[in-house]
Amino acid sequence: MEAFLANFNVVIDGFSWTIRLTAISAVFSFALGIVLTAMRVSPVPLLRLMASVYVEAVRNTPLTLVLLFCGLGLNSALGLSFAESVEWNVYWLAVLGLSAYTACFVSEALRSGVNTIPFGQIEAARSLGLTFMQNMRLIVLPQALRSVIGPLGSVLIALTKNTTVASVAGLGVQEASREMKLMFDQGVVPVLPTFIGFAIGFLVLCLPMGWIFGTLSKRMAVAR
Amino acid sequence: MRARTLSTTVAGAAALALALTACGGGGGGDQADDGTITIGVKYDQPGLGLEEGSGQPAGFDVDVATYIAGELGYEPDQIEWTEAASANRETFLQQGTVDMVVATYSITDERKQLVDFAGPYYVAQQDILVQAENEDVAAAEDLEGRTLCSASGSRSAETITETMGIGAELRETQNYSECLQLLTDGQVDAVTTDNTILAGYAAQQAGEFKLLGLEMQEERYGVGLPKGSTERCEEVNAAIAQMYEDGSAEEFLNANFGEAEFEYSTEQPEADGCA
């Protein structure tokens, strides 16, 4: 355990990148998820089709492939770059992949939330003369969001753990699991305590998330 | 009641799994007795050890391992190949999963505390690979401000960025195939690691890349043996000497790296001696 603790600054550095990946991807995937949900329940058939195709295609593709596509496809073959420095370029490519992937799950969670709203409410809103956007913003999304806080917490936890793929899939983003593998490769640390140490690190990140989202979902539940 | 039945089943399955792994670990050590030898090689390293379907690897390491096994009295059909990744080579030797590791396994003092080494059978040099038409990079110093690719966990990049203090940006990938892809597409300017590994990739796509022929850092490839196998180590060293004497080493090098315009050394590296 001493060898693991001696490398503690490396561990902290790794987790700081895990948090950066998670936080920014969470924001983007939430935004994209809302857009996708709005498209899927919109009155325009083409929008519904596009959103469904996107969600089904990306949701059913392994994350490793999505990120490999970002690294070797978008970046290497097509020359897409987000930043001058390699470190930030691969970071943003990873955020792109993680957001594109996670948005599908956000969208599916939100859509199930939308389905909990009695249809009469939406009809009533329409009969009052609210447009689709007003209907979404004032009636549907506030209630849908409140009913899916719990599931969204699970999505966030999954995203946190999914960031570990970003270091392996053609990108080499710094994050916690990469630091762990580096420590093994250098042979400086015993395997079992290191595994347990990093697992505890993820617990420390994810347990409060689950707790906060659980509490929130109870507090914010829509009373019907 | 139902929950209890389920948990009993799970516990039973877990116990069974434990028992099975225990058997696997214990039975591995005496594989030599039944007339076979288990050798760990790389399965993903062109030119050194690359699996080409049906569990049969090919490459320089594989040729060397086959030769050594031959000198130890094992026919090629008595060799059982196992994939040894960089991260599990020590564990494989310690647990007796393999009898020998020939997998671009550099001899270092840290590793010597865990396993024994025979050899070295080849001394690789860290080198730099660039696109064939690249005229701008001729030495490590030219990488200042350029992008360098290296596999995660490799010390090669640190030699350039830290030991030599050259300000190159580092792109890390999971393996060198990805680096080569990035190099082909021009996302990185150079790839660095052992010249043998680079030559293995360059030989796959002859004419696409060129090695700069630098000698930046020695990597002395040894034959990994379980701790305390001094006798076996002496035998392996004799086999390596024999391999260089009868010209087999040159033949293996030429067969695996001939396409890459790689100036390999055909002299036997000085053996370390067995502890």
PDB file of N, CA, C and O in Angstrom, chain B residues 199 202 207 209-211 257-264:
ATOM      1  N   ALA B 199      10.778  -1.512 -37.085  1.00  0.00           N
ATOM      2  CA  ALA B 199      11.114  -2.204 -38.328  1.00  0.00           C
ATOM      3  C   ALA B 199      10.048  -3.233 -38.671  1.00  0.00           C
ATOM      4  O   ALA B 199       9.719  -3.424 -39.846  1.00  0.00           O
ATOM      5  N   ALA B 202       7.370  -1.259 -40.248  1.00  0.00           N
ATOM      6  CA  ALA B 202       7.811  -0.715 -41.527  1.00  0.00           C
ATOM      7  C   ALA B 202       7.862  -1.820 -42.585  1.00  0.00           C
ATOM      8  O   ALA B 202       7.554  -1.588 -43.755  1.00  0.00           O
ATOM      9  N   GLY B 207       8.421   0.785 -47.905  1.00  0.00           N
ATOM     10  CA  GLY B 207       8.468   2.000 -48.709  1.00  0.00           C
ATOM     11  C   GLY B 207       7.664   3.162 -48.162  1.00  0.00           C
ATOM     12  O   GLY B 207       7.801   4.283 -48.615  1.00  0.00           O
ATOM     13  N   PHE B 209       7.528   4.104 -44.802  1.00  0.00           N
ATOM     14  CA  PHE B 209       8.170   4.749 -43.656  1.00  0.00           C
ATOM     15  C   PHE B 209       9.674   4.562 -43.732  1.00  0.00           C
ATOM     16  O   PHE B 209      10.174   3.701 -44.444  1.00  0.00           O
ATOM     17  N   LYS B 210      10.387   5.395 -42.960  1.00  0.00           N
ATOM     18  CA  LYS B 210      11.823   5.144 -42.845  1.00  0.00           C
ATOM     19  C   LYS B 210      12.278   5.301 -41.400  1.00  0.00           C
ATOM     20  O   LYS B 210      11.783   6.144 -40.653  1.00  0.00           O
ATOM     21  N   LEU B 211      13.250   4.456 -41.041  1.00  0.00           N
ATOM     22  CA  LEU B 211      13.878   4.540 -39.729  1.00  0.00           C
ATOM     23  C   LEU B 211      15.017   5.536 -39.815  1.00  0.00           C
ATOM     24  O   LEU B 211      15.732   5.589 -40.821  1.00  0.00           O
ATOM     25  N   PHE B 257      13.059  -8.796 -40.794  1.00  0.00           N
ATOM     26  CA  PHE B 257      13.211  -7.344 -40.941  1.00  0.00           C
ATOM     27  C   PHE B 257      13.804  -6.941 -42.286  1.00  0.00           C
ATOM     28  O   PHE B 257      14.077  -5.770 -42.517  1.00  0.00           O
ATOM     29  N   GLY B 258      14.039  -7.907 -43.154  1.00  0.00           N
ATOM     30  CA  GLY B 258      14.706  -7.629 -44.419  1.00  0.00           C
ATOM     31  C   GLY B 258      14.030  -6.547 -45.236  1.00  0.00           C
ATOM     32  O   GLY B 258      14.696  -5.735 -45.876  1.00  0.00           O
ATOM     33  N   GLU B 259      12.691  -6.514 -45.191  1.00  0.00           N
ATOM     34  CA  GLU B 259      11.921  -5.573 -46.009  1.00  0.00           C
ATOM     35  C   GLU B 259      12.046  -4.135 -45.529  1.00  0.00           C
ATOM     36  O   GLU B 259      11.665  -3.215 -46.228  1.00  0.00           O
ATOM     37  N   ALA B 260      12.515  -3.948 -44.305  1.00  0.00           N
ATOM     38  CA  ALA B 260      12.382  -2.635 -43.666  1.00  0.00           C
ATOM     39  C   ALA B 260      13.601  -1.740 -43.830  1.00  0.00           C
ATOM     40  O   ALA B 260      13.616  -0.637 -43.324  1.00  0.00           O
ATOM     41  N   GLU B 261      14.630  -2.187 -44.540  1.00  0.00           N
ATOM     42  CA  GLU B 261      15.883  -1.437 -44.626  1.00  0.00           C
ATOM     43  C   GLU B 261      16.374  -1.072 -43.224  1.00  0.00           C
ATOM     44  O   GLU B 261      16.714   0.059 -42.930  1.00  0.00           O
ATOM     45  N   PHE B 262      16.364  -2.075 -42.388  1.00  0.00           N
ATOM     46  CA  PHE B 262      16.732  -1.896 -40.991  1.00  0.00           C
ATOM     47  C   PHE B 262      18.111  -2.509 -40.800  1.00  0.00           C
ATOM     48  O   PHE B 262      18.329  -3.678 -41.093  1.00  0.00           O
ATOM     49  N   GLU B 263      19.064  -1.689 -40.362  1.00  0.00           N
ATOM     50  CA  GLU B 263      20.431  -2.181 -40.217  1.00  0.00           C
ATOM     51  C   GLU B 263      20.586  -2.904 -38.887  1.00  0.00           C
ATOM     52  O   GLU B 263      21.101  -2.346 -37.920  1.00  0.00           O
ATOM     53  N   TYR B 264      20.137  -4.122 -38.864  1.00  0.00           N
ATOM     54  CA  TYR B 264      20.216  -4.892 -37.623  1.00  0.00           C
ATOM     55  C   TYR B 264      21.646  -5.340 -37.377  1.00  0.00           C
ATOM     56  O   TYR B 264      22.458  -5.446 -38.294  1.00  0.00           O
TER      57      TYR B 264
END
